[in-house]
Coordinates of N, CA, C and O in Angstrom, one line a residue:
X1 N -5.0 -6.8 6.9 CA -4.1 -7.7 6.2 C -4.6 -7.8 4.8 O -3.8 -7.8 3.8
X2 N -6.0 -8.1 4.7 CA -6.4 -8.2 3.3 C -6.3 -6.9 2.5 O -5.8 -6.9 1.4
X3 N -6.8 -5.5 3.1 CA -5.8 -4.5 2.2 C -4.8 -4.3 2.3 O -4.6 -3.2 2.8
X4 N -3.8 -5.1 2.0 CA -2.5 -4.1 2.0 C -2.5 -5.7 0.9 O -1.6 -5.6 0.1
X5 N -3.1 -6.7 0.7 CA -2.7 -8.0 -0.2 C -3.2 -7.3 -1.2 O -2.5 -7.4 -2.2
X6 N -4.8 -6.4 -1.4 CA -5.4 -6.0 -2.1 C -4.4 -4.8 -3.1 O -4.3 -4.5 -4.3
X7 N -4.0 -4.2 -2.1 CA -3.3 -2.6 -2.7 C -1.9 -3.5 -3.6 O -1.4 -3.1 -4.6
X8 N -1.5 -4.8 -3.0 CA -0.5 -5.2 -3.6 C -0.8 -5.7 -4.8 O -0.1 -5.5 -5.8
X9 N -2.0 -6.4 -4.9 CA -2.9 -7.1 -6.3 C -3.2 -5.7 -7.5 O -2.9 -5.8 -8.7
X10 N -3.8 -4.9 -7.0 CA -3.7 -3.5 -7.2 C -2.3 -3.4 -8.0 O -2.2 -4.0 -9.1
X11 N -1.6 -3.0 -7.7 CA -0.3 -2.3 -7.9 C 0.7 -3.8 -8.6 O 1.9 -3.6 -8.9
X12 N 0.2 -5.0 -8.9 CA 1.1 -5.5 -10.0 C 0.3 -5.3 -11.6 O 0.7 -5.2 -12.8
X13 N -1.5 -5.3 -10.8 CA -2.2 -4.8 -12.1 C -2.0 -3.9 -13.0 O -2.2 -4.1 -14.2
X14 N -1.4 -2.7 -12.5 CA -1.3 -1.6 -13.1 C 0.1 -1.7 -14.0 O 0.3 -1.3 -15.2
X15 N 1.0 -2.3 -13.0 CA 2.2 -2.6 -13.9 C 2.4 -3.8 -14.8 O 3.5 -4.2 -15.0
X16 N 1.4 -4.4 -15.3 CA 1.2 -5.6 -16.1 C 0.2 -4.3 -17.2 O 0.6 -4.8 -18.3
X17 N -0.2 -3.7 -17.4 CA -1.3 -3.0 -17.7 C -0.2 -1.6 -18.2 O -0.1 -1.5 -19.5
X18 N 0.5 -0.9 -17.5 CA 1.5 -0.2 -17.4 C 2.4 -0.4 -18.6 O 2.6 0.5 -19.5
X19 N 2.9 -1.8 -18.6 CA 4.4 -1.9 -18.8 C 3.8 -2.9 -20.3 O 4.6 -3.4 -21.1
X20 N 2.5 -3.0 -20.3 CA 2.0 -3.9 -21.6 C 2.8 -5.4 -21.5 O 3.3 -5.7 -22.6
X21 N 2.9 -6.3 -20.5 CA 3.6 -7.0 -20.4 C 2.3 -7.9 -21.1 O 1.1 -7.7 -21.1
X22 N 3.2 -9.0 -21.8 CA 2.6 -10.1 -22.5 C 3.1 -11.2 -21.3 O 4.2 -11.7 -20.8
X23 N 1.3 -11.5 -21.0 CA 1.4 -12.5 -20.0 C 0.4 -13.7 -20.4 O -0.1 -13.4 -21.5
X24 N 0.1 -14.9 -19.8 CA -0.9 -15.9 -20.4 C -2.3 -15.7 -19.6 O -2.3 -15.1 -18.6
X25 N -3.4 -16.3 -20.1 CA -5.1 -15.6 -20.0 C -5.0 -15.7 -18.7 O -6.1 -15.4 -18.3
X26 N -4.2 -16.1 -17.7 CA -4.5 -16.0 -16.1 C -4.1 -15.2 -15.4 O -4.5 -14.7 -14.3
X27 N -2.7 -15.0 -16.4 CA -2.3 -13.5 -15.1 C -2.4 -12.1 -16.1 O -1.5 -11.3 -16.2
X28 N -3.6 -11.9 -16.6 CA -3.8 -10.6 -17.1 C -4.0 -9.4 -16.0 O -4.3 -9.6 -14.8
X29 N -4.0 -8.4 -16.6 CA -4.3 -7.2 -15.6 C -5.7 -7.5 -15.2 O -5.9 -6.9 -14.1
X30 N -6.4 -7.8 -15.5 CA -8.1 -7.9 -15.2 C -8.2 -8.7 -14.4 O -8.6 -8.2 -13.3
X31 N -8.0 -10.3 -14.4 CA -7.8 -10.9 -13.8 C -7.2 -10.5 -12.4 O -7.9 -10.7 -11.4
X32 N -6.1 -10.0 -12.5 CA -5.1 -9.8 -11.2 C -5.9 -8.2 -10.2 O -5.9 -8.0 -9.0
X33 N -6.3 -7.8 -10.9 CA -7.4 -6.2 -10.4 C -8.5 -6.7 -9.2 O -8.8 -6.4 -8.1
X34 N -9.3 -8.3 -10.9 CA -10.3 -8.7 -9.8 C -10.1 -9.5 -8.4 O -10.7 -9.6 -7.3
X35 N -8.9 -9.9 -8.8 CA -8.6 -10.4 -7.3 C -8.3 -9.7 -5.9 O -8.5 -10.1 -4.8
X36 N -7.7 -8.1 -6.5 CA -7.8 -7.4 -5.3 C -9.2 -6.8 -5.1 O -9.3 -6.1 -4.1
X37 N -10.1 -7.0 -5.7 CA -11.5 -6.0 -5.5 C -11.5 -7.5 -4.8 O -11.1 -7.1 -3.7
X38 N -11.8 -8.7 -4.6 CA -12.1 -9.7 -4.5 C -11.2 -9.4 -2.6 O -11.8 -9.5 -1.5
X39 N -9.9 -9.1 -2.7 CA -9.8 -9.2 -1.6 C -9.7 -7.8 -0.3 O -9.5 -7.6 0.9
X40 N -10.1 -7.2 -1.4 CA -10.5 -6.0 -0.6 C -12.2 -5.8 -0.2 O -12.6 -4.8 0.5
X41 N -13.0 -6.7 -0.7 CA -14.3 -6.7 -0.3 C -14.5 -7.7 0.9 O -15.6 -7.9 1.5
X42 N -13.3 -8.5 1.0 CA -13.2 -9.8 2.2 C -12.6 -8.7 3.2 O -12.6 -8.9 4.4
X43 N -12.2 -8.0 2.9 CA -11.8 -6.7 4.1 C -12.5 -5.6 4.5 O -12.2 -5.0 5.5
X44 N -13.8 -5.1 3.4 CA -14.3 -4.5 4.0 C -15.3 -4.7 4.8 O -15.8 -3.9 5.5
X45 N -15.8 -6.7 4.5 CA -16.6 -7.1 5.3 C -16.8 -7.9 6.7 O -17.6 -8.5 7.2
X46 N -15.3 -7.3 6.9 CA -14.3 -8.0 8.0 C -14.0 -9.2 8.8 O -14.0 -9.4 10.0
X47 N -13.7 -10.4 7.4 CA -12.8 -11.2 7.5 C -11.9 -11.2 6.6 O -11.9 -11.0 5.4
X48 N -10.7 -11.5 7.8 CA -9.4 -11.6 7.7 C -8.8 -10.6 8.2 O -7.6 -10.4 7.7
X49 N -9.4 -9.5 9.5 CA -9.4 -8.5 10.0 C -8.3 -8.7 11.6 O -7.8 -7.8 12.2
X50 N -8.3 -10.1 11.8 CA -7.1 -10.4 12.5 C -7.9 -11.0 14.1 O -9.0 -10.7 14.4
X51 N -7.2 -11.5 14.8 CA -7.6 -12.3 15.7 C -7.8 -11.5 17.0 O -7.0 -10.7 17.5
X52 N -9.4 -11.9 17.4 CA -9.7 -11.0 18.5 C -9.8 -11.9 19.9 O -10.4 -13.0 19.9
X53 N -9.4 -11.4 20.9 CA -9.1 -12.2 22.4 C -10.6 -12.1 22.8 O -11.4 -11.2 23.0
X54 N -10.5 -13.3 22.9 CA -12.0 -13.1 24.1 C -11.9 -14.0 25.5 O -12.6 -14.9 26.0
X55 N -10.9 -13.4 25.9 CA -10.8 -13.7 27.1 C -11.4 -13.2 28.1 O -12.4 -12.6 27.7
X56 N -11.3 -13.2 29.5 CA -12.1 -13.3 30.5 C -11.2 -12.0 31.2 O -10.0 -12.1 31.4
X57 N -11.9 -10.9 31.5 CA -11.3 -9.7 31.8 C -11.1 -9.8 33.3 O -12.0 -10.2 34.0
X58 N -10.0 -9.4 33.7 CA -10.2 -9.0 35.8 C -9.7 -8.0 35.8 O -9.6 -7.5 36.9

């Protein structure tokens, strides 16, 4: 779940970055990049990897 938020954070960066959009100091491309490295390293270290059953097998 967190990469595909990450590839999405990714992919407005480039088009903020892309498209030279004039935005204010929070939603810059850098900003918005580090948030997907940010949420793409909460996924490689797996949380937010999705909910695991530990239930009781028969």
């Amino acid at each position: 779940m967190l990469a595909i938020v990450s590839a999405v954070l990714f992919f407005i960066a480039f088009l903020i970055n892309a498209a030279d959009i004039s935005t204010n100091d929070t939603f810059t491309s850098t900003n918005v990049m580090l948030l997907g490295l940010t949420a793409l390293a909460l996924h490689v270290a797996g949380i937010g990897s999705g909910w695991s059953v530990r239930g009781r097998r028969r």
